[in-house]
Short mmCIF file of C-alpha atoms in Angstrom, two decimals:
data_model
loop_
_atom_site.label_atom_id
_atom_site.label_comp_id
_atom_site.label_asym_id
_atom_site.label_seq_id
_atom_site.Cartn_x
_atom_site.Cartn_y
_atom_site.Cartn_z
CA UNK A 34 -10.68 -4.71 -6.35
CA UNK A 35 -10.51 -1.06 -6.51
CA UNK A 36 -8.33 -0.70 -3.36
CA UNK A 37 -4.57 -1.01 -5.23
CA UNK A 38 -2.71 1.16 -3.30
CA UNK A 39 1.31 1.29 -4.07
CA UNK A 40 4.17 2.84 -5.76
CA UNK A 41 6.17 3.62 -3.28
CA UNK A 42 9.44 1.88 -3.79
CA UNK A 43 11.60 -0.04 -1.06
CA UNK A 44 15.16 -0.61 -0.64
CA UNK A 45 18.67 -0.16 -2.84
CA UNK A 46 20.16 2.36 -5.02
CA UNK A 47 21.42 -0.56 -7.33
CA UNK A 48 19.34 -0.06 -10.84
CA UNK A 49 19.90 -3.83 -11.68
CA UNK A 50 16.98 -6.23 -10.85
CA UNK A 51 18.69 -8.49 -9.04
CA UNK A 52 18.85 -10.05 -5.41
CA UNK A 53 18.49 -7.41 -3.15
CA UNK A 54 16.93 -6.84 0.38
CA UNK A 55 13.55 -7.58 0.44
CA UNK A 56 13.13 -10.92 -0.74
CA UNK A 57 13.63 -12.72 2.35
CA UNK A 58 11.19 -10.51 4.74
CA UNK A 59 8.30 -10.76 1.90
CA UNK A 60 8.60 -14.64 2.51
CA UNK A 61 9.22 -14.08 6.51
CA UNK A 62 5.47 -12.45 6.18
CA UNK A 63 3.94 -14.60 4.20
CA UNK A 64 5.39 -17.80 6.64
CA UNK A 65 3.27 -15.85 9.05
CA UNK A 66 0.56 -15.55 7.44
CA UNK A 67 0.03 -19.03 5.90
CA UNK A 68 0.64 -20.12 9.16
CA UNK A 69 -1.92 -18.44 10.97
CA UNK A 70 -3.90 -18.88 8.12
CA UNK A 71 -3.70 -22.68 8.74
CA UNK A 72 -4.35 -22.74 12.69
CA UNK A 73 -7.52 -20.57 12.11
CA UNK A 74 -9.02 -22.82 9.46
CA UNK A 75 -8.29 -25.62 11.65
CA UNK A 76 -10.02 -23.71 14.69
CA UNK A 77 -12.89 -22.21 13.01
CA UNK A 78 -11.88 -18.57 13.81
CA UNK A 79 -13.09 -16.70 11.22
CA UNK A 80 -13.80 -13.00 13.11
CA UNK A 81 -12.26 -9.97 12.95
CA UNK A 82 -9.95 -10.63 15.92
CA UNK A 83 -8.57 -13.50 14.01
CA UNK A 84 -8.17 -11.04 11.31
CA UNK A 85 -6.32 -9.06 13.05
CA UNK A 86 -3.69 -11.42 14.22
CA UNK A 87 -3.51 -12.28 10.58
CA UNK A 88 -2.12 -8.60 10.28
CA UNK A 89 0.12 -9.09 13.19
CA UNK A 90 0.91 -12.79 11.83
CA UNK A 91 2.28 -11.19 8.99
CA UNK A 92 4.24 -7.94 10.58
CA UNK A 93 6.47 -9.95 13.41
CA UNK A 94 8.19 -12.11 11.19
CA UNK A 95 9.16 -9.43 8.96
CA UNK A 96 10.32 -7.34 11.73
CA UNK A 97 12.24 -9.81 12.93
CA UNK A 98 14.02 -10.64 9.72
CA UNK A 99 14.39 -6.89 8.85
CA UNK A 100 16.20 -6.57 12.25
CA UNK A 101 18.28 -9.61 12.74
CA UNK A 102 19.26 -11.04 9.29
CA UNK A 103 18.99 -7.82 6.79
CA UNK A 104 19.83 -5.58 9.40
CA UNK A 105 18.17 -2.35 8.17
CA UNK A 106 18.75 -0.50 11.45
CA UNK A 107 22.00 -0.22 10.45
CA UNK A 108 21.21 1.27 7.64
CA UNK A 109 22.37 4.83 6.58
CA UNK A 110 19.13 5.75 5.17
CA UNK A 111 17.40 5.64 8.65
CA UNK A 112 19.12 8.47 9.71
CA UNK A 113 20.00 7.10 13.34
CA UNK A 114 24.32 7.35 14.21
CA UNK A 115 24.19 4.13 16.63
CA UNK A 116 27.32 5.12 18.32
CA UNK A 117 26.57 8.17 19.39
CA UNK A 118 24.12 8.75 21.36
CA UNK A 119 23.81 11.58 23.18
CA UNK A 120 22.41 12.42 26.99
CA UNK A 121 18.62 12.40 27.39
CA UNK A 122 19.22 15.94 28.84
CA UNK A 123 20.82 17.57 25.80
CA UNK A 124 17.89 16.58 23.34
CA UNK A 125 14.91 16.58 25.56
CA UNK A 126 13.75 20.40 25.05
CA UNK A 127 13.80 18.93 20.90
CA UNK A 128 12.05 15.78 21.90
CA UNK A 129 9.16 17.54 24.00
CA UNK A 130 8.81 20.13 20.75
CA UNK A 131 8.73 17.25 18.72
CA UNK A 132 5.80 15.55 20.90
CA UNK A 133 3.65 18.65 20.97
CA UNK A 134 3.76 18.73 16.85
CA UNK A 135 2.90 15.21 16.84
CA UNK A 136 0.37 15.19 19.62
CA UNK A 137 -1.21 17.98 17.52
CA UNK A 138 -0.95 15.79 13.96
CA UNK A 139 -3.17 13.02 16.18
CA UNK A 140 -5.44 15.52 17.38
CA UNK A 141 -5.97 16.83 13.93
CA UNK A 142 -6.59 13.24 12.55
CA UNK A 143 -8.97 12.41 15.45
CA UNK A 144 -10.72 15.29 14.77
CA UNK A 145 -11.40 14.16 10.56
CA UNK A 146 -12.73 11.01 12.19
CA UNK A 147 -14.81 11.96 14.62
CA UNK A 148 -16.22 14.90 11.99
CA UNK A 149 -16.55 12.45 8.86
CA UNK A 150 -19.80 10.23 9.51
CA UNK A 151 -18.85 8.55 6.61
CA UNK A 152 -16.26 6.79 9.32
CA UNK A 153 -18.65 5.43 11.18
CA UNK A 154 -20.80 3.38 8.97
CA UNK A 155 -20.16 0.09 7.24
CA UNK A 156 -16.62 -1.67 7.37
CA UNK A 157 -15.09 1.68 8.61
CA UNK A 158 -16.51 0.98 12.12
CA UNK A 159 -14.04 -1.85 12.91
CA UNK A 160 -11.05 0.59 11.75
CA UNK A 161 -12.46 3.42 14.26
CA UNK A 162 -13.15 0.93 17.02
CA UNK A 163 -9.47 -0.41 16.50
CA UNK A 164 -7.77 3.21 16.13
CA UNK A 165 -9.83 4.21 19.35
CA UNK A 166 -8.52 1.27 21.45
CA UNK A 167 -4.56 2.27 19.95
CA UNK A 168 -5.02 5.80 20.91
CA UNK A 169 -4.18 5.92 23.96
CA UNK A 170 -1.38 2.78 23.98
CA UNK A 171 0.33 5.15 20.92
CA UNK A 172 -0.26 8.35 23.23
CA UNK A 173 1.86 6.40 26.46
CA UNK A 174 3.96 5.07 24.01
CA UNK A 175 5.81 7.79 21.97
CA UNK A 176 6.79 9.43 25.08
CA UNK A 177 9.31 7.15 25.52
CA UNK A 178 10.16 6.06 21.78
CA UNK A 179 10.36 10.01 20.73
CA UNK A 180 13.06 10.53 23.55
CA UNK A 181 14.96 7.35 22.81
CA UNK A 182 15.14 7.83 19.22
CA UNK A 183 16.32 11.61 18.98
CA UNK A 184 18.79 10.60 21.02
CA UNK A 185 20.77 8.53 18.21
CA UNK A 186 19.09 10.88 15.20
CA UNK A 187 21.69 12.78 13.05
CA UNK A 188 19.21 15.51 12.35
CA UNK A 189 15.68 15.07 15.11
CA UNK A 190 14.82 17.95 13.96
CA UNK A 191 12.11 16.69 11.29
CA UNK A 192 8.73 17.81 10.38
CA UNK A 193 7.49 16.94 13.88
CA UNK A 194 9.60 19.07 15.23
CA UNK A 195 9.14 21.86 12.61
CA UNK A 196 5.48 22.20 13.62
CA UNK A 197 5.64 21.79 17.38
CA UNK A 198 8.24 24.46 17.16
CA UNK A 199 5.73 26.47 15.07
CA UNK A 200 2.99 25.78 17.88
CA UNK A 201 4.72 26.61 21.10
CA UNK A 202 6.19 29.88 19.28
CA UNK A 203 10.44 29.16 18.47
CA UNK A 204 12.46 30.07 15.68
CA UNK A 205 14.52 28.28 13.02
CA UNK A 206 10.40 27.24 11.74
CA UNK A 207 10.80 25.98 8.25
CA UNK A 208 7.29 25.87 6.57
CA UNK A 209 7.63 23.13 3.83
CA UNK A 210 9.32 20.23 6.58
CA UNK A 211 5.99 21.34 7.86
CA UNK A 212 3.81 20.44 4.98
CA UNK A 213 6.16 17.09 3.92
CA UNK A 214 5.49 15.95 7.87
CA UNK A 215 1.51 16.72 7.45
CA UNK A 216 1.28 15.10 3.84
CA UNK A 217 3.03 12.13 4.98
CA UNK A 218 1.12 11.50 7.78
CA UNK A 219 -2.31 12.41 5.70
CA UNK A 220 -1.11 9.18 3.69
CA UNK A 221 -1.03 7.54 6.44
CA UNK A 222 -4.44 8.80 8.20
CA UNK A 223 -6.51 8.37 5.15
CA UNK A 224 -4.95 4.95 4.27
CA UNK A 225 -4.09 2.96 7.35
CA UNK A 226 -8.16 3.62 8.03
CA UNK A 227 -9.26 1.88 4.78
CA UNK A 228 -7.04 -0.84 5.05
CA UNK A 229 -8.44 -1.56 8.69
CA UNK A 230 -11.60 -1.62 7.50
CA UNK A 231 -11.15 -4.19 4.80
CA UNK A 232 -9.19 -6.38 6.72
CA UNK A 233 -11.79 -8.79 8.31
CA UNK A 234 -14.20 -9.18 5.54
CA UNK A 235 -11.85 -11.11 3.07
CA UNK A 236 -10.16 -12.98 6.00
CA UNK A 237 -13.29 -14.50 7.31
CA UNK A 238 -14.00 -15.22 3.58
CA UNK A 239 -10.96 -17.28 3.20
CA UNK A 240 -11.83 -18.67 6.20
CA UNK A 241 -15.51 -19.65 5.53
CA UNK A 242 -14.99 -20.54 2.00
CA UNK A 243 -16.75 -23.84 0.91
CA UNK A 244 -13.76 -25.42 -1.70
CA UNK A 245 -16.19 -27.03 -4.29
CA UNK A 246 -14.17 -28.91 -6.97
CA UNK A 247 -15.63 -26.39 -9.89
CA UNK A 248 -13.18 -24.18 -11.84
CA UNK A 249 -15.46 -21.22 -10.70
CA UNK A 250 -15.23 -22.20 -7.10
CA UNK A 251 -11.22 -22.71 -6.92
CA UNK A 252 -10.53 -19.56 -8.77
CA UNK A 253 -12.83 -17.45 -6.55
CA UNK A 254 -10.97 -18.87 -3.34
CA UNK A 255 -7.35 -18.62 -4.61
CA UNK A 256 -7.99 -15.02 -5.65
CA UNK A 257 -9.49 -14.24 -2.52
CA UNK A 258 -6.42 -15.56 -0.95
CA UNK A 259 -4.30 -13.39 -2.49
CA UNK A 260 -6.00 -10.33 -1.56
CA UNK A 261 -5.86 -11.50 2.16
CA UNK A 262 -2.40 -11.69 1.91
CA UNK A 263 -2.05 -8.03 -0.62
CA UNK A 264 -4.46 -6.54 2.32
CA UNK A 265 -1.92 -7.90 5.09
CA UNK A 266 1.00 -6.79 3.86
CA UNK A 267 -0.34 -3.27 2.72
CA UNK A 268 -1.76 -3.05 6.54
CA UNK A 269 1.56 -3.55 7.96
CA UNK A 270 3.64 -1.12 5.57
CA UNK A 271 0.97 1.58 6.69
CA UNK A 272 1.06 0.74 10.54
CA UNK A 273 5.12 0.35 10.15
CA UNK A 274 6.51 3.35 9.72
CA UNK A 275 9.68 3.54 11.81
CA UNK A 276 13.11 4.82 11.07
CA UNK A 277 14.83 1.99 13.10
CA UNK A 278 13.08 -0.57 10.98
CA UNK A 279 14.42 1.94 7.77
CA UNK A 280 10.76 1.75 6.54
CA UNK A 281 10.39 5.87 7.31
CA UNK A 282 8.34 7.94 4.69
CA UNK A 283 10.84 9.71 3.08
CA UNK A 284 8.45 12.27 1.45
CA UNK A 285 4.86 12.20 0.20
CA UNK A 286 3.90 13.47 -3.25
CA UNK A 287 3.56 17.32 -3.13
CA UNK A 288 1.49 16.94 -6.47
CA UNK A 289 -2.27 17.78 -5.91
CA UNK A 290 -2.71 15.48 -9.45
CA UNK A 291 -1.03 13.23 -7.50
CA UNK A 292 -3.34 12.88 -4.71
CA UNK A 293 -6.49 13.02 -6.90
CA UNK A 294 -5.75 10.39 -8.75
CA UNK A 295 -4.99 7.93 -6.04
CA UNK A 296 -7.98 9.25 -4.15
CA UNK A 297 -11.04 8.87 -7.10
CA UNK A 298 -9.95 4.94 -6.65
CA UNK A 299 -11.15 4.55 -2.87
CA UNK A 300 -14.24 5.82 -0.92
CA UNK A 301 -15.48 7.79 0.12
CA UNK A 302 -14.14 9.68 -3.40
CA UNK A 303 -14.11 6.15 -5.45
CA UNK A 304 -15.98 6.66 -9.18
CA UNK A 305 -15.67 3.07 -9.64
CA UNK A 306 -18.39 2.32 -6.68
CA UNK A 307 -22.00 1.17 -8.33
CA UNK A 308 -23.86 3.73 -9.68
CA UNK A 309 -20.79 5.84 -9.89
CA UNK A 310 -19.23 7.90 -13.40
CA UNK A 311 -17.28 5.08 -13.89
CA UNK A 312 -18.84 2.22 -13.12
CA UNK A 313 -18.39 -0.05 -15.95
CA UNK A 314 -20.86 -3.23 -14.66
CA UNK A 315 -24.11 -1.64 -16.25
CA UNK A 316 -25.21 -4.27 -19.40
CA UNK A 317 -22.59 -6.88 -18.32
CA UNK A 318 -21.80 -10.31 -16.54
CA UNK A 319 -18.76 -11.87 -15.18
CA UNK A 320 -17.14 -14.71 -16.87
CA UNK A 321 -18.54 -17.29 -14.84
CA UNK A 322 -21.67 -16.17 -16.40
CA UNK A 323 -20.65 -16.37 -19.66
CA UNK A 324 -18.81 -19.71 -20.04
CA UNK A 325 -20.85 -21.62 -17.41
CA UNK A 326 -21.49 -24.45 -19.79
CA UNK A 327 -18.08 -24.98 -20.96
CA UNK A 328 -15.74 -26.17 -18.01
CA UNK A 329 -12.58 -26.25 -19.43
CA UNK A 330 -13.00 -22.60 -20.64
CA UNK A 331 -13.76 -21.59 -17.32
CA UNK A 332 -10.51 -23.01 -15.90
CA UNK A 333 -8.97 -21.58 -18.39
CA UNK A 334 -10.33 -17.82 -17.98
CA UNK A 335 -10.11 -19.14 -13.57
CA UNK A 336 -6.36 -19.61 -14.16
CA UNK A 337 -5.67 -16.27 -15.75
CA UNK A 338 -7.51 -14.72 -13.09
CA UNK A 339 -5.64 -16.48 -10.31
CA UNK A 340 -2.04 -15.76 -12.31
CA UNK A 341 -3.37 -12.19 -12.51
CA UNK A 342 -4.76 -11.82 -9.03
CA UNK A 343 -1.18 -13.34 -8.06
CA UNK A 344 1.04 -10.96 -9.42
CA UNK A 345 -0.54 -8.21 -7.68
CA UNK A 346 -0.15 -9.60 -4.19
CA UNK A 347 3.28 -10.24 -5.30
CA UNK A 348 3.85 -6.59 -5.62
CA UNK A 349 2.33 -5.83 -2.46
CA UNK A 350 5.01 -8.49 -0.40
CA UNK A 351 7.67 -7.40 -2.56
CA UNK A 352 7.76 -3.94 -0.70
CA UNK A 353 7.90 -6.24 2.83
CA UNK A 354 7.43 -3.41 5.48
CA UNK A 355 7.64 -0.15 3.06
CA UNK A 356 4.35 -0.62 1.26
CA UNK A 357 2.37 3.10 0.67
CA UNK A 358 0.68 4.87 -1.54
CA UNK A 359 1.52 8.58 -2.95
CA UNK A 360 4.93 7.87 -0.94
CA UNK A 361 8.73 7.31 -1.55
CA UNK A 362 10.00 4.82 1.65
CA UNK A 363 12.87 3.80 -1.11
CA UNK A 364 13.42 2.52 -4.23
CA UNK A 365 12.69 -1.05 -4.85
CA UNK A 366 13.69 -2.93 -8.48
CA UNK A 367 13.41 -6.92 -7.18
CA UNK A 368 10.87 -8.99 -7.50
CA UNK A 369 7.92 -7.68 -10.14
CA UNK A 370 9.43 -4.56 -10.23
CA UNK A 371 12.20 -6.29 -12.39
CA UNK A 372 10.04 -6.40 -14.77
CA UNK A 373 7.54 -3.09 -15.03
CA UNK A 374 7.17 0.04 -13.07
CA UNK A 375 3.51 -0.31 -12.36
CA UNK A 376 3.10 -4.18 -12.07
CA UNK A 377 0.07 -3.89 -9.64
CA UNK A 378 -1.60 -1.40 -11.96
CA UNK A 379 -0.83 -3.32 -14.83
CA UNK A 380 -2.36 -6.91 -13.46
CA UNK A 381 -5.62 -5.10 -11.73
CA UNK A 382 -6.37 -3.70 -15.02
CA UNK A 383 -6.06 -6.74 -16.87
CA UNK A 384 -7.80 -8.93 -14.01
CA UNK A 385 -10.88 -5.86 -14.61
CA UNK A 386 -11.35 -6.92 -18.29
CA UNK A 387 -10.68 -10.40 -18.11
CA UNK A 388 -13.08 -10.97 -15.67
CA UNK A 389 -16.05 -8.63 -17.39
CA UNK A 390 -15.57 -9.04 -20.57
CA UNK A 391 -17.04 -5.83 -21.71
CA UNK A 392 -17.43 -6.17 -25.21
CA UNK A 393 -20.13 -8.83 -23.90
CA UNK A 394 -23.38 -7.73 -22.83
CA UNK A 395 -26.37 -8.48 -21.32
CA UNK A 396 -28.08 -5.58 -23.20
CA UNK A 397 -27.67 -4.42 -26.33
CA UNK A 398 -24.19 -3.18 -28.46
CA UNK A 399 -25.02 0.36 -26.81
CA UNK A 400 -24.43 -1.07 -23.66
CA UNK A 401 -21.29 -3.31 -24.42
CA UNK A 402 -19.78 0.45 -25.59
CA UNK A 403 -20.49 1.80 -22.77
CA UNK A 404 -18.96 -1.15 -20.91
CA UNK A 405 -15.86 -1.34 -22.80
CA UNK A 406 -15.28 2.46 -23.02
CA UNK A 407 -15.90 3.27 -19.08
CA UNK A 408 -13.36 0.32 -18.77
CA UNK A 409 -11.10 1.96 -20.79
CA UNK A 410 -11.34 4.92 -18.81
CA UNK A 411 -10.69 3.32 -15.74
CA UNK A 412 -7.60 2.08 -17.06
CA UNK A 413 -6.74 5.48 -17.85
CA UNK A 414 -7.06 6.72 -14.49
CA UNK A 415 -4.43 4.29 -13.45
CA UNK A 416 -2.17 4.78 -16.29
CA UNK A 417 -2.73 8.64 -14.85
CA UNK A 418 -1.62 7.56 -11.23
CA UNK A 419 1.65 6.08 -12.43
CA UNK A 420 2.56 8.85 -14.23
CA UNK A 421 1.77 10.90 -11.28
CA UNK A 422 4.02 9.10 -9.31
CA UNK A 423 6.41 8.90 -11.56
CA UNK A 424 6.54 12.42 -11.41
CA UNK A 425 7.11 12.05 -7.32
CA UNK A 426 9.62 9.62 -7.43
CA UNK A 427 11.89 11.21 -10.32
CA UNK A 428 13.11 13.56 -7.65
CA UNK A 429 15.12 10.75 -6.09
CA UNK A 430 17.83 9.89 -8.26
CA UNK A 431 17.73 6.11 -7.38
CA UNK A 432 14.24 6.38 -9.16
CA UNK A 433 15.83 7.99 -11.84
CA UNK A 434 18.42 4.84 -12.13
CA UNK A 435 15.89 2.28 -12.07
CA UNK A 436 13.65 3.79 -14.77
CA UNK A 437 16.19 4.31 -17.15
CA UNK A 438 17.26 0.77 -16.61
CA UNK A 439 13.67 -0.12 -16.81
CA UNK A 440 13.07 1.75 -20.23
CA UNK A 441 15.91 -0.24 -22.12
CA UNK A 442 15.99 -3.82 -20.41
CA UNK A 443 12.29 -4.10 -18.87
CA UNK A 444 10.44 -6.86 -19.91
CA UNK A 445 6.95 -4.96 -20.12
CA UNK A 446 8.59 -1.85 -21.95
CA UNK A 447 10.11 -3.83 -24.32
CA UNK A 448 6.90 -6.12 -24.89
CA UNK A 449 4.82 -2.67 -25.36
CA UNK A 450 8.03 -1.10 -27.80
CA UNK A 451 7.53 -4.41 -29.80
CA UNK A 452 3.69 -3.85 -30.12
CA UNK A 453 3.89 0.12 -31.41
CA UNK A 454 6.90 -1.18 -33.55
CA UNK A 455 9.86 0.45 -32.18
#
C-alpha cells in the first residue's frame, strides 16, 4: 500500500465544498471500470492485456464526459482561444521548436530507462514493454497534435518551446519555463512507469479471487477492489495530460523536500520495502492473525479496513482525469476533499495501523516498540509530504481559498482542534 500518490488538486476556484465539476466524470470512470470489470470475470481474462483495457475502460468514459457534458475544453484555464485560430504557416517555425524540446525531453527519459536496470526487472518490465510499443505511436503522433494545438494556444510558447529554443540556439530563452517543463514531465516519467507496472498484478487478483464467505476473505477482495480502481484512475491522470481536456500540469513542486518525500514512499527509493529503515513488520502479524478465532471481531476490524481502503480510492476518482503527485493540475474541494486536505494520507495511515496492530507482537515488548514507533515514523513521513505540498500549492491562490475554508469549517480540522482542546 505504499504507492499513494496525490495532492494535486482538480478543478474550481470556489472555496466551498460543494457540487462542482468532477463528480460526474469520477462516476463516468468508474461505469467503465465496473463494467469491464464484469465482462472479464465473466470471460476469465485475468492478464495484463485485460488489465490494460481496465485502464482504458476507465479513461474513455471520462473523456467523454469531460468533453461533452462538463465541457472543460472550453475552459479558460486550458489556455486554448477556440475562435481564433491562426494559419498553420504563422505558428509552424514555434511548433517545430516546440517538437525538438520535446523530442529531446523523450530522449532524455528513454535514456533513464534504458540506463536504470532497476527498470527492467520485476513488475517494471510490463511498464517498459508497454512504453516501448507507445514510443513510436506518441513520436507519429505529436507531429500533428503539437501543430494543431499551437494553433488555438494564447501563449505556445511553454516550456517545450523554451528548451527547443535553447537547443537549436534562439533568443527570448527563459531558463526557469525550462526547469517547470522538465520537472513536470520528471513527474510524469518517474510516475506513469510505476503505475504501469502495478497495474496487472491487482487486476488479475480481482479477477482470480476465490470469494469465500469468511470475514477475512471478503475484506481482502473488497480492498483489493478498491486499489484496482485507485490504480486505474491514478494511471489515467498520469497518461492524460492534455490542455484540451484542461487536465495540463500547471507546475510541479520546485521544492527538493518536496520531491524527497514523495520519492522515499516508492521504489526504487521506498524505506518502507522489507528489510528497509522503516519497515515496521519485524515482531508483528496482521489482524487476521490475531482475531482468527473470533469472527465477529474480524468483520468488525474487515469492515474498517474496507471503509478505510474506500476512502482512499475515493480520493483518487475524485480528481477524475487530473490525478498527480508533486503537481498542481487545479484545485479540487468536492468530494473527500470537503472534508480534509490530505484524505488519502490520512486513511492509508490509519488502514497501516489498523491492519498491524503494532503494539501487538509476535516477539517480545522490544519488538512491539519498535513496531509501533517505525509506524509512527512512517506516518510522519506522510504528515511531511502534505506539508510539502502544501507548501507547492499555497502559491496558487485558489489553494490558498480552500485551506482557509478548510481550517475553520473542515470536518477533520475541527475533529483534531476538538482533540488538542481548542
Amino acid at each position: 500500500m505504499y504507492h499513494d500518490r496525490t495532492l494535486a488538486k482538480a478543478v474550481r476556484a470556489d472555496p466551498r465544498p460543494r457540487s462542482a465539476v468532477g463528480h460526474g466524470v469520477g462516476l463516468a470512470g468508474l461505469g467503465g471500470v465496473a463494467a469491464w470489470m464484469a465482462a472479464a470475470r465473466a470471460l476469465g481474462l485475468d492478464g495484463p492485456y485485460a488489465a490494460l483495457v481496465n485502464v482504458a475502460a476507465c479513461a474513455v468514459p471520462m473523456v467523454l464526459w469531460s468533453l461533452l457534458v462538463d465541457k472543460v475544453h472550453r475552459s479558460p484555464s486550458t489556455g486554448i482561444d477556440w475562435g481564433a485560430a491562426r494559419p498553420w504557416r504563422e505558428t509552424i517555425d514555434g511548433s517545430l521548436t516546440k517538437l525538438a524540446g520535446l523530442w529531446a525531453t523523450w530522449a532524455g527519459i528513454a535514456l533513464i530507462y534504458a540506463t536504470g536496470r532497476f527498470y527492467w526487472q520485476g513488475h517494471y518490465t510490463f511498464a517498459m514493454w508497454c512504453l516501448g510499443w507507445a514510443a513510436p505511436v506518441l513520436f507519429a503522433a505529436s507531429v500533428p497534435y503539437v501543430i494543431w494545438l499551437d494553433r488555438r494556444l494564447a501563449n505556445p510558447r511553454d516550456g517545450a518551446w523554451h528548451l527547443g529554443a535553447w537547443i537549436t540556439g534562439q533568443a527570448g530563452v527563459e531558463r526557469e519555463a525550462i526547469f517547470a517543463h522538465l520537472r513536470s514531465w520528471a513527474v510524469k516519467g518517474f510516475f506513469l512507469a510505476f503505475m504501469l507496472a502495478i497495474v496487472p498484478a491487482g487486476f488479475g487478483g480481482v479477477m482470480r479471487w476465490n470469494w469465500a464467505w469468511h470475514p477475512v476473505s471478503i475484506a481482502g477482495g473488497l480492498i483489493t477492489l478498491m486499489f484496482v480502481v485507485d490504480v486505474a484512475f491514478a494511471t489515467v491522470g498520469y497518461l492524460l495530460t492534455f490542455r484540451p481536456l484542461d487536465s495540463h500540469i500547471r507546475s510541479a513542486t520546485p521544492y527538493a523536500a518536496g520531491w524527497a518525500a514523495a520519492l522515499i514512499c516508492y521504489p526504487p527509493f521506498v524505506l518502507m520495502e522489507a528489510g528497509g529503515p522503516l519497515d515496521y513488520h519485524p515482531g508483528t502479524a496482521e489482524w487476521s492473525w490475531w482475531f482468527a478465532a473470533h469472527p465477529w471481531v474480524l468483520a468488525g476490524f474487515g469492515a474498517v479496513l474496507v471503509g478505510l481502503a474506500g476512502l482512499y480510492a475515493w480520493a483518487t476518482v475524485a480528481f477524475g482525469l487530473r490525478f498527480s503527485n508533486l503537481t498542481n493540475r487545479g484545485i479540487l474541494t468536492h468530494g473527500p476533499y470537503a472534508w480534509s486536505r490530505h484524505p488519502a494520507y490520512l486513511a492509508k495511515n490509519l488502514f497501516w495501523w489498523v491492519s498491524t496492530v503494532p503494539i501487538l507482537s509476535t516477539g517480545t515488548l522490544v519488538d512491539a516498540a519498535r513496531a509501533t514507533l517505525i509506524l509512527a515514523a512512517v506516518s510522519g513521513v506522510y504528515w511531511w509530504r502534505a506539508k510539502t505540498e502544501e507548501r507547492h500549492l499555497s502559491t496558487d491562490p485558489d489553494y490558498v481559498a480552500y485551506s482557509e475554508w478548510m481550517e475553520r469549517n473542515g470536518m477533520v480540522p475541527r475533529v483534531f482542534r476538538f482533540i488538542r482542546g481548542r
